[in-house]
């Protein structure tokens, strides 16, 4: 045991050393600081993306969870998941979207799960300054979208968009819902069965049954029931959320009433399809329900001998395209992008198996002839060339 006098002597020697060797002392202090800071960042680097995302949300007072235009079940379920996690840590969350929710499946998803979703038309409609993008990585579809800098981006689509503080884009995943499901799992959230209450779960965080049901359906729809584009994490995410799924509500979402126009558009696509080899292009003309176009593409790709298809339709002067491919030679997103990038006011892209695009009406201010229209036969020719690799 040291005596007090010995301890004082050692302290005095240390003070003398500091006074006589300031450079050594500065280096020692710097080493200690570097070690402390390095240890902190090493500890932080070991946080999973789900934990980092939760901690980011906790730093916000309120957030706007923004979906892409005309959101689908993957986008809606992902937004629902983010809002649920935010609510559990005391952060106000508002889920918003540009465009419309038209597809009967999407309307059923919203109604059955009783989702509170707000439409926006202008950047000023955003509910909070802190914006979280889900299922897309660049804001679009409303006035002023180019000026939005999201704090976080969670997506599975390729693109150059990023969040100011957090970016998690996993193009090898079949659905963004799978990423959100992982976030809950990484925060040790317990799925709540439909016959239980969240208070019965012995867990700081829970995965509510509405959220679990939505996430499973989002995974299933974007991967065609785990048969197209699904990876190991998609299967793992589906297995994790399954104990909390409400089977009755899942069935009600999956089997909504079919709009009569959808059946008519499918019939027009089948009857009017143009075939070149194993590729098909169908122009269904004018439609009231734009979501009938991708549903017609889903129908055509099932036809024997057809390996890639694009369906073209028009509403209010805007031409809409939806493509599907089960041909390894045809990357549908790239094919549509290559065609529409050469068309004024055209925009398109997507995944290898599915893609979409639009051609907005072109108005010549010096002419009284009205909007210029794209030559649909030339468009079909270009689509065939793109699917054949002649681009």
CSV table of C-alpha atoms in Angstrom, one decimal:
chain,number,residue,atom,x,y,z
A,1,UNK,CA,0.0,0.0,0.0
A,2,UNK,CA,1.2,3.4,-0.9
A,3,UNK,CA,1.3,6.0,1.8
A,4,UNK,CA,-0.2,9.4,1.2
A,5,UNK,CA,3.3,10.9,1.1
A,6,UNK,CA,4.4,8.5,-1.6
A,7,UNK,CA,1.4,9.2,-3.7
A,8,UNK,CA,2.1,12.9,-3.4
A,9,UNK,CA,5.7,12.4,-4.4
A,10,UNK,CA,4.6,10.5,-7.5
A,11,UNK,CA,2.1,13.3,-8.4
A,12,UNK,CA,4.8,15.9,-8.0
A,13,UNK,CA,7.2,14.0,-10.3
A,14,UNK,CA,4.4,13.7,-12.9
A,15,UNK,CA,3.8,17.5,-12.7
A,16,UNK,CA,7.6,18.1,-13.2
A,17,UNK,CA,7.6,15.7,-16.2
A,18,UNK,CA,4.7,17.6,-17.8
A,19,UNK,CA,6.4,21.0,-17.3
A,20,UNK,CA,9.7,19.8,-18.6
A,21,UNK,CA,8.4,17.8,-21.6
A,22,UNK,CA,5.4,19.5,-23.0
A,23,UNK,CA,5.8,17.9,-26.4
A,24,UNK,CA,5.8,14.4,-25.0
A,25,UNK,CA,2.7,15.3,-22.9
A,26,UNK,CA,0.9,16.6,-26.0
A,27,UNK,CA,1.6,13.4,-27.9
A,28,UNK,CA,0.4,11.3,-25.1
A,29,UNK,CA,-2.8,13.2,-24.8
A,30,UNK,CA,-3.3,13.0,-28.5
A,31,UNK,CA,-2.8,9.2,-28.4
A,32,UNK,CA,-5.4,8.9,-25.7
A,33,UNK,CA,-7.9,11.0,-27.5
A,34,UNK,CA,-7.4,9.0,-30.7
A,35,UNK,CA,-7.9,5.8,-28.8
A,36,UNK,CA,-11.1,7.0,-27.3
A,37,UNK,CA,-12.5,8.4,-30.5
A,38,UNK,CA,-11.4,5.3,-32.4
A,39,UNK,CA,-13.0,3.1,-29.9
A,40,UNK,CA,-16.3,5.0,-30.2
A,41,UNK,CA,-16.4,4.8,-34.0
A,42,UNK,CA,-15.4,1.1,-33.8
A,43,UNK,CA,-18.3,0.5,-31.5
A,44,UNK,CA,-20.7,2.5,-33.7
A,45,UNK,CA,-19.6,0.7,-36.8
A,46,UNK,CA,-20.7,-2.5,-35.1
A,47,UNK,CA,-24.3,-1.2,-35.0
A,48,UNK,CA,-26.5,-2.9,-37.5
A,49,UNK,CA,-28.3,-0.8,-40.1
A,50,UNK,CA,-31.5,-1.3,-38.2
A,51,UNK,CA,-30.1,0.1,-35.0
A,52,UNK,CA,-28.5,3.0,-36.8
A,53,UNK,CA,-31.8,3.8,-38.5
A,54,UNK,CA,-33.7,3.7,-35.3
A,55,UNK,CA,-31.1,6.0,-33.6
A,56,UNK,CA,-31.4,8.4,-36.6
A,57,UNK,CA,-35.2,8.4,-36.2
A,58,UNK,CA,-34.9,9.1,-32.5
A,59,UNK,CA,-33.0,12.3,-33.3
A,60,UNK,CA,-36.0,13.8,-35.2
A,61,UNK,CA,-39.0,15.5,-33.7
A,62,UNK,CA,-41.2,14.5,-36.6
A,63,UNK,CA,-40.8,12.8,-40.0
A,64,UNK,CA,-42.5,12.6,-43.4
A,65,UNK,CA,-42.3,9.1,-44.8
A,66,UNK,CA,-42.4,9.7,-48.5
A,67,UNK,CA,-43.4,7.0,-51.0
A,68,UNK,CA,-43.0,7.0,-54.8
A,69,UNK,CA,-45.8,8.1,-57.1
A,70,UNK,CA,-48.8,5.8,-57.2
A,71,UNK,CA,-47.4,3.6,-54.4
A,72,UNK,CA,-47.6,-0.2,-54.5
A,73,UNK,CA,-47.8,-2.7,-51.6
A,74,UNK,CA,-44.0,-2.7,-51.2
A,75,UNK,CA,-43.9,1.0,-50.8
A,76,UNK,CA,-46.9,1.2,-48.6
A,77,UNK,CA,-45.8,-1.6,-46.3
A,78,UNK,CA,-42.3,-0.1,-46.0
A,79,UNK,CA,-43.7,3.3,-45.1
A,80,UNK,CA,-46.0,1.6,-42.6
A,81,UNK,CA,-43.0,-0.1,-41.0
A,82,UNK,CA,-41.0,3.1,-40.7
A,83,UNK,CA,-43.9,5.0,-39.2
A,84,UNK,CA,-44.5,2.1,-36.7
A,85,UNK,CA,-40.9,2.1,-35.6
A,86,UNK,CA,-40.9,5.9,-35.3
A,87,UNK,CA,-44.1,5.9,-33.2
A,88,UNK,CA,-42.6,3.4,-30.8
A,89,UNK,CA,-39.7,5.8,-30.0
A,90,UNK,CA,-42.0,8.8,-29.7
A,91,UNK,CA,-41.4,10.4,-33.1
A,92,UNK,CA,-44.4,11.7,-35.0
A,93,UNK,CA,-44.6,10.2,-38.5
A,94,UNK,CA,-46.8,11.1,-41.5
A,95,UNK,CA,-46.9,8.8,-44.5
A,96,UNK,CA,-47.3,10.7,-47.8
A,97,UNK,CA,-47.4,10.0,-51.5
A,98,UNK,CA,-47.7,11.8,-54.9
A,99,UNK,CA,-50.1,10.6,-57.6
A,100,UNK,CA,-52.9,8.2,-56.9
A,101,UNK,CA,-53.7,4.8,-55.4
A,102,UNK,CA,-55.7,3.2,-58.2
A,103,UNK,CA,-54.9,-0.5,-58.6
A,104,UNK,CA,-57.7,-2.5,-56.8
A,105,UNK,CA,-55.0,-4.5,-55.0
A,106,UNK,CA,-53.4,-1.3,-53.7
A,107,UNK,CA,-56.8,0.2,-52.7
A,108,UNK,CA,-57.6,-3.1,-50.8
A,109,UNK,CA,-54.2,-2.9,-49.1
A,110,UNK,CA,-54.9,0.6,-47.9
A,111,UNK,CA,-58.5,-0.2,-46.8
A,112,UNK,CA,-58.0,-3.5,-45.1
A,113,UNK,CA,-55.0,-2.3,-43.1
A,114,UNK,CA,-56.8,1.0,-42.4
A,115,UNK,CA,-53.7,3.1,-43.5
A,116,UNK,CA,-53.6,6.8,-42.9
A,117,UNK,CA,-51.9,8.1,-46.1
A,118,UNK,CA,-51.7,11.7,-47.2
A,119,UNK,CA,-51.5,12.8,-50.9
A,120,UNK,CA,-49.1,15.6,-51.8
A,121,UNK,CA,-48.9,17.8,-54.9
A,122,UNK,CA,-46.3,20.4,-53.9
A,123,UNK,CA,-43.1,20.3,-51.7
A,124,UNK,CA,-44.9,22.7,-49.3
A,125,UNK,CA,-47.4,19.8,-48.5
A,126,UNK,CA,-44.6,17.8,-46.8
A,127,UNK,CA,-45.6,17.2,-43.2
A,128,UNK,CA,-42.0,17.6,-41.8
A,129,UNK,CA,-38.6,18.9,-42.8
A,130,UNK,CA,-37.1,15.5,-42.1
A,131,UNK,CA,-38.0,13.3,-45.0
A,132,UNK,CA,-37.5,9.6,-45.2
A,133,UNK,CA,-37.7,8.0,-48.7
A,134,UNK,CA,-38.9,4.4,-49.0
A,135,UNK,CA,-38.9,2.2,-52.1
A,136,UNK,CA,-37.3,4.9,-54.2
A,137,UNK,CA,-34.1,6.9,-53.8
A,138,UNK,CA,-34.9,10.2,-55.5
A,139,UNK,CA,-38.0,12.4,-54.7
A,140,UNK,CA,-40.3,12.7,-57.7
A,141,UNK,CA,-43.9,13.2,-58.8
A,142,UNK,CA,-44.7,16.6,-57.2
A,143,UNK,CA,-43.8,20.2,-57.7
A,144,UNK,CA,-40.5,21.1,-56.0
A,145,UNK,CA,-39.4,17.5,-55.6
A,146,UNK,CA,-35.9,18.3,-57.0
A,147,UNK,CA,-35.3,20.5,-54.0
A,148,UNK,CA,-36.0,17.9,-51.3
A,149,UNK,CA,-32.9,16.5,-49.5
A,150,UNK,CA,-34.1,13.4,-47.6
A,151,UNK,CA,-32.4,12.6,-44.3
A,152,UNK,CA,-32.7,8.9,-45.0
A,153,UNK,CA,-33.2,6.6,-48.0
A,154,UNK,CA,-34.3,3.0,-47.8
A,155,UNK,CA,-34.7,1.2,-51.1
A,156,UNK,CA,-34.0,-1.8,-53.3
A,157,UNK,CA,-34.0,-0.1,-56.7
A,158,UNK,CA,-30.8,1.0,-58.5
A,159,UNK,CA,-30.3,4.8,-58.6
A,160,UNK,CA,-28.0,7.6,-57.6
A,161,UNK,CA,-30.2,9.1,-54.8
A,162,UNK,CA,-28.9,9.2,-51.2
A,163,UNK,CA,-30.0,10.4,-47.8
A,164,UNK,CA,-28.2,13.2,-46.0
A,165,UNK,CA,-27.6,11.1,-42.9
A,166,UNK,CA,-28.5,7.6,-43.9
A,167,UNK,CA,-28.6,5.5,-47.1
A,168,UNK,CA,-29.5,1.9,-47.4
A,169,UNK,CA,-30.1,0.8,-51.0
A,170,UNK,CA,-29.9,-3.0,-51.4
A,171,UNK,CA,-30.4,-3.9,-55.1
A,172,UNK,CA,-29.9,-7.6,-54.4
A,173,UNK,CA,-33.1,-7.7,-52.3
A,174,UNK,CA,-36.4,-8.4,-54.0
A,175,UNK,CA,-38.4,-5.9,-51.9
A,176,UNK,CA,-37.8,-2.9,-49.7
A,177,UNK,CA,-40.2,-4.5,-47.2
A,178,UNK,CA,-37.5,-7.1,-46.6
A,179,UNK,CA,-35.1,-4.4,-45.5
A,180,UNK,CA,-37.6,-2.8,-43.1
A,181,UNK,CA,-38.4,-6.2,-41.7
A,182,UNK,CA,-34.7,-6.7,-40.9
A,183,UNK,CA,-34.7,-3.3,-39.1
A,184,UNK,CA,-37.3,-4.6,-36.7
A,185,UNK,CA,-35.5,-7.9,-36.2
A,186,UNK,CA,-32.2,-6.1,-35.6
A,187,UNK,CA,-33.9,-4.0,-32.9
A,188,UNK,CA,-35.2,-7.2,-31.3
A,189,UNK,CA,-38.8,-6.4,-32.0
A,190,UNK,CA,-41.3,-9.2,-31.3
A,191,UNK,CA,-44.0,-9.9,-33.9
A,192,UNK,CA,-47.4,-9.6,-32.3
A,193,UNK,CA,-49.9,-12.3,-33.4
A,194,UNK,CA,-53.4,-11.1,-34.4
A,195,UNK,CA,-55.0,-12.5,-31.3
A,196,UNK,CA,-52.6,-10.8,-29.0
A,197,UNK,CA,-52.0,-7.2,-27.8
A,198,UNK,CA,-48.6,-5.4,-28.0
A,199,UNK,CA,-48.7,-5.1,-24.2
A,200,UNK,CA,-48.5,-8.9,-23.9
A,201,UNK,CA,-45.1,-9.0,-25.7
A,202,UNK,CA,-42.2,-8.9,-23.3
A,203,UNK,CA,-40.1,-6.6,-25.6
A,204,UNK,CA,-39.1,-3.0,-25.8
A,205,UNK,CA,-40.1,-3.0,-29.5
A,206,UNK,CA,-42.8,-4.9,-31.3
A,207,UNK,CA,-43.8,-5.6,-34.8
A,208,UNK,CA,-47.6,-4.9,-34.8
A,209,UNK,CA,-49.8,-7.4,-36.7
A,210,UNK,CA,-50.9,-4.7,-39.2
A,211,UNK,CA,-47.3,-4.0,-40.0
A,212,UNK,CA,-46.3,-7.7,-40.2
A,213,UNK,CA,-49.2,-8.4,-42.5
A,214,UNK,CA,-48.3,-5.5,-44.7
A,215,UNK,CA,-44.6,-6.3,-44.9
A,216,UNK,CA,-45.3,-9.9,-45.8
A,217,UNK,CA,-47.6,-8.8,-48.6
A,218,UNK,CA,-45.1,-6.3,-49.8
A,219,UNK,CA,-42.4,-9.0,-50.0
A,220,UNK,CA,-44.8,-11.4,-51.8
A,221,UNK,CA,-46.0,-8.9,-54.4
A,222,UNK,CA,-42.5,-7.6,-55.4
A,223,UNK,CA,-41.1,-11.1,-55.7
A,224,UNK,CA,-44.1,-12.8,-57.2
A,225,UNK,CA,-44.6,-14.9,-54.1
A,226,UNK,CA,-40.8,-15.4,-53.7
A,227,UNK,CA,-40.4,-16.8,-57.2
A,228,UNK,CA,-38.9,-13.9,-59.1
A,229,UNK,CA,-35.9,-11.8,-57.9
A,230,UNK,CA,-36.1,-13.1,-54.4
A,231,UNK,CA,-32.9,-13.6,-52.4
A,232,UNK,CA,-32.1,-15.3,-49.1
A,233,UNK,CA,-32.9,-12.2,-47.0
A,234,UNK,CA,-36.4,-12.0,-48.6
A,235,UNK,CA,-37.2,-15.6,-47.4
A,236,UNK,CA,-35.7,-14.8,-44.0
A,237,UNK,CA,-37.7,-11.6,-43.7
A,238,UNK,CA,-40.9,-13.4,-44.6
A,239,UNK,CA,-40.2,-16.1,-42.0
A,240,UNK,CA,-39.5,-13.4,-39.3
A,241,UNK,CA,-42.7,-11.4,-39.8
A,242,UNK,CA,-45.0,-14.5,-40.4
A,243,UNK,CA,-45.9,-15.1,-36.7
A,244,UNK,CA,-47.5,-11.6,-36.6
A,245,UNK,CA,-49.5,-12.0,-39.9
A,246,UNK,CA,-53.3,-11.8,-39.9
A,247,UNK,CA,-54.2,-14.5,-42.4
A,248,UNK,CA,-57.8,-13.2,-42.9
A,249,UNK,CA,-56.7,-9.7,-43.7
A,250,UNK,CA,-53.9,-11.1,-45.9
A,251,UNK,CA,-56.5,-13.0,-48.0
A,252,UNK,CA,-58.8,-9.9,-48.2
A,253,UNK,CA,-55.9,-7.9,-49.7
A,254,UNK,CA,-54.8,-10.6,-52.1
A,255,UNK,CA,-58.3,-11.2,-53.5
A,256,UNK,CA,-60.1,-7.9,-54.1
A,257,UNK,CA,-62.8,-7.4,-56.6
A,258,UNK,CA,-61.5,-6.9,-60.2
A,259,UNK,CA,-62.4,-3.7,-62.0
A,260,UNK,CA,-64.3,-4.4,-65.2
A,261,UNK,CA,-62.0,-2.1,-67.2
A,262,UNK,CA,-59.0,-4.1,-66.2
A,263,UNK,CA,-60.5,-7.2,-67.7
A,264,UNK,CA,-61.3,-5.2,-70.9
A,265,UNK,CA,-57.8,-3.9,-71.2
A,266,UNK,CA,-56.3,-7.3,-70.7
A,267,UNK,CA,-58.6,-8.6,-73.5
A,268,UNK,CA,-57.5,-5.8,-75.8
A,269,UNK,CA,-53.9,-6.5,-75.1
A,270,UNK,CA,-54.2,-10.2,-75.9
A,271,UNK,CA,-56.3,-9.6,-79.0
A,272,UNK,CA,-54.2,-6.7,-80.4
A,273,UNK,CA,-50.7,-8.0,-79.5
A,274,UNK,CA,-48.0,-7.7,-82.1
A,275,UNK,CA,-45.4,-10.6,-82.0
A,276,UNK,CA,-41.9,-10.7,-83.2
A,277,UNK,CA,-40.1,-13.9,-82.3
A,278,UNK,CA,-40.8,-14.4,-78.6
A,279,UNK,CA,-41.3,-10.7,-77.9
A,280,UNK,CA,-44.7,-9.0,-77.8
A,281,UNK,CA,-45.9,-5.4,-77.8
A,282,UNK,CA,-49.5,-4.5,-77.3
A,283,UNK,CA,-51.1,-1.0,-77.7
A,284,UNK,CA,-54.4,-0.9,-75.7
A,285,UNK,CA,-55.2,2.7,-76.6
A,286,UNK,CA,-56.9,5.0,-74.2
A,287,UNK,CA,-57.6,3.9,-70.6
A,288,UNK,CA,-59.2,5.4,-67.6
A,289,UNK,CA,-57.4,3.2,-65.1
A,290,UNK,CA,-53.7,3.4,-65.7
A,291,UNK,CA,-53.0,0.5,-63.4
A,292,UNK,CA,-54.8,-1.8,-66.0
A,293,UNK,CA,-51.7,-1.4,-68.2
A,294,UNK,CA,-49.2,-3.3,-65.9
A,295,UNK,CA,-51.9,-5.8,-65.1
A,296,UNK,CA,-52.3,-6.4,-68.9
A,297,UNK,CA,-48.5,-6.9,-69.1
A,298,UNK,CA,-48.7,-9.5,-66.3
A,299,UNK,CA,-51.3,-11.3,-68.3
A,300,UNK,CA,-49.4,-11.3,-71.6
A,301,UNK,CA,-46.1,-12.5,-70.1
A,302,UNK,CA,-48.0,-15.7,-69.2
A,303,UNK,CA,-48.8,-16.6,-72.8
A,304,UNK,CA,-47.0,-19.5,-74.3
A,305,UNK,CA,-44.1,-18.5,-76.5
A,306,UNK,CA,-43.8,-15.0,-75.1
A,307,UNK,CA,-40.7,-14.2,-73.1
A,308,UNK,CA,-40.8,-10.4,-73.0
A,309,UNK,CA,-43.6,-8.0,-73.4
A,310,UNK,CA,-44.4,-4.3,-73.3
A,311,UNK,CA,-47.9,-2.9,-73.1
A,312,UNK,CA,-48.6,0.7,-74.2
A,313,UNK,CA,-51.6,2.8,-73.1
A,314,UNK,CA,-52.6,6.4,-72.9
A,315,UNK,CA,-54.4,8.6,-70.5
A,316,UNK,CA,-55.0,12.4,-70.7
A,317,UNK,CA,-52.3,12.7,-73.4
A,318,UNK,CA,-49.6,10.8,-71.4
A,319,UNK,CA,-48.4,7.5,-72.8
A,320,UNK,CA,-47.7,4.9,-70.2
A,321,UNK,CA,-45.6,1.8,-70.8
A,322,UNK,CA,-45.3,-1.3,-68.7
A,323,UNK,CA,-42.9,-4.2,-69.5
A,324,UNK,CA,-42.3,-7.7,-68.2
A,325,UNK,CA,-39.5,-10.2,-69.0
A,326,UNK,CA,-38.7,-13.8,-68.2
A,327,UNK,CA,-35.9,-13.9,-70.8
A,328,UNK,CA,-32.4,-13.7,-69.5
A,329,UNK,CA,-31.4,-11.8,-72.6
A,330,UNK,CA,-33.8,-9.0,-72.0
A,331,UNK,CA,-33.2,-6.5,-69.1
A,332,UNK,CA,-36.6,-4.8,-69.2
A,333,UNK,CA,-35.6,-1.8,-67.2
A,334,UNK,CA,-32.6,-1.1,-69.5
A,335,UNK,CA,-34.7,-1.7,-72.6
A,336,UNK,CA,-37.3,0.8,-71.6
A,337,UNK,CA,-34.7,3.3,-70.5
A,338,UNK,CA,-32.8,3.0,-73.8
A,339,UNK,CA,-36.0,3.7,-75.8
A,340,UNK,CA,-37.5,6.4,-73.7
A,341,UNK,CA,-34.2,8.3,-73.2
A,342,UNK,CA,-34.3,9.0,-77.0
A,343,UNK,CA,-37.8,10.4,-76.8
A,344,UNK,CA,-38.4,14.0,-75.8
A,345,UNK,CA,-40.3,14.1,-72.5
A,346,UNK,CA,-39.8,10.3,-72.1
A,347,UNK,CA,-38.7,8.6,-68.9
A,348,UNK,CA,-38.4,5.0,-68.0
A,349,UNK,CA,-36.4,2.2,-66.3
A,350,UNK,CA,-36.8,-0.6,-63.8
A,351,UNK,CA,-35.5,-4.0,-62.9
A,352,UNK,CA,-34.4,-6.9,-65.2
A,353,UNK,CA,-37.8,-8.6,-64.9
A,354,UNK,CA,-40.1,-5.6,-64.9
A,355,UNK,CA,-40.0,-1.9,-65.9
A,356,UNK,CA,-42.2,1.0,-66.7
A,357,UNK,CA,-42.1,4.5,-68.2
A,358,UNK,CA,-44.1,7.5,-69.5
A,359,UNK,CA,-44.0,9.9,-72.3
A,360,UNK,CA,-45.6,13.3,-71.3
A,361,UNK,CA,-47.5,15.3,-73.9
A,362,UNK,CA,-45.4,17.8,-75.8
A,363,UNK,CA,-46.9,21.3,-76.3
A,364,UNK,CA,-45.5,23.7,-78.9
A,365,UNK,CA,-46.3,27.2,-77.7
A,366,UNK,CA,-46.0,28.5,-81.3
A,367,UNK,CA,-48.7,26.1,-82.6
A,368,UNK,CA,-52.5,26.0,-82.2
A,369,UNK,CA,-52.6,22.3,-83.1
A,370,UNK,CA,-52.5,21.1,-79.5
A,371,UNK,CA,-50.1,18.6,-77.9
A,372,UNK,CA,-47.8,16.6,-80.2
A,373,UNK,CA,-48.3,12.9,-80.1
A,374,UNK,CA,-45.7,10.2,-80.3
A,375,UNK,CA,-45.9,7.8,-83.3
A,376,UNK,CA,-47.0,4.6,-81.5
A,377,UNK,CA,-45.9,2.3,-84.4
A,378,UNK,CA,-42.4,3.8,-84.4
A,379,UNK,CA,-42.4,3.4,-80.6
A,380,UNK,CA,-43.3,-0.3,-80.9
A,381,UNK,CA,-40.6,-0.8,-83.5
A,382,UNK,CA,-38.0,0.8,-81.1
A,383,UNK,CA,-39.2,-1.4,-78.3
A,384,UNK,CA,-38.8,-4.6,-80.4
A,385,UNK,CA,-35.2,-3.5,-81.3
A,386,UNK,CA,-34.4,-2.8,-77.6
A,387,UNK,CA,-35.7,-6.2,-76.5
A,388,UNK,CA,-33.6,-7.8,-79.3
A,389,UNK,CA,-30.5,-6.0,-78.1
A,390,UNK,CA,-30.3,-3.7,-81.1
A,391,UNK,CA,-29.7,-0.5,-79.1
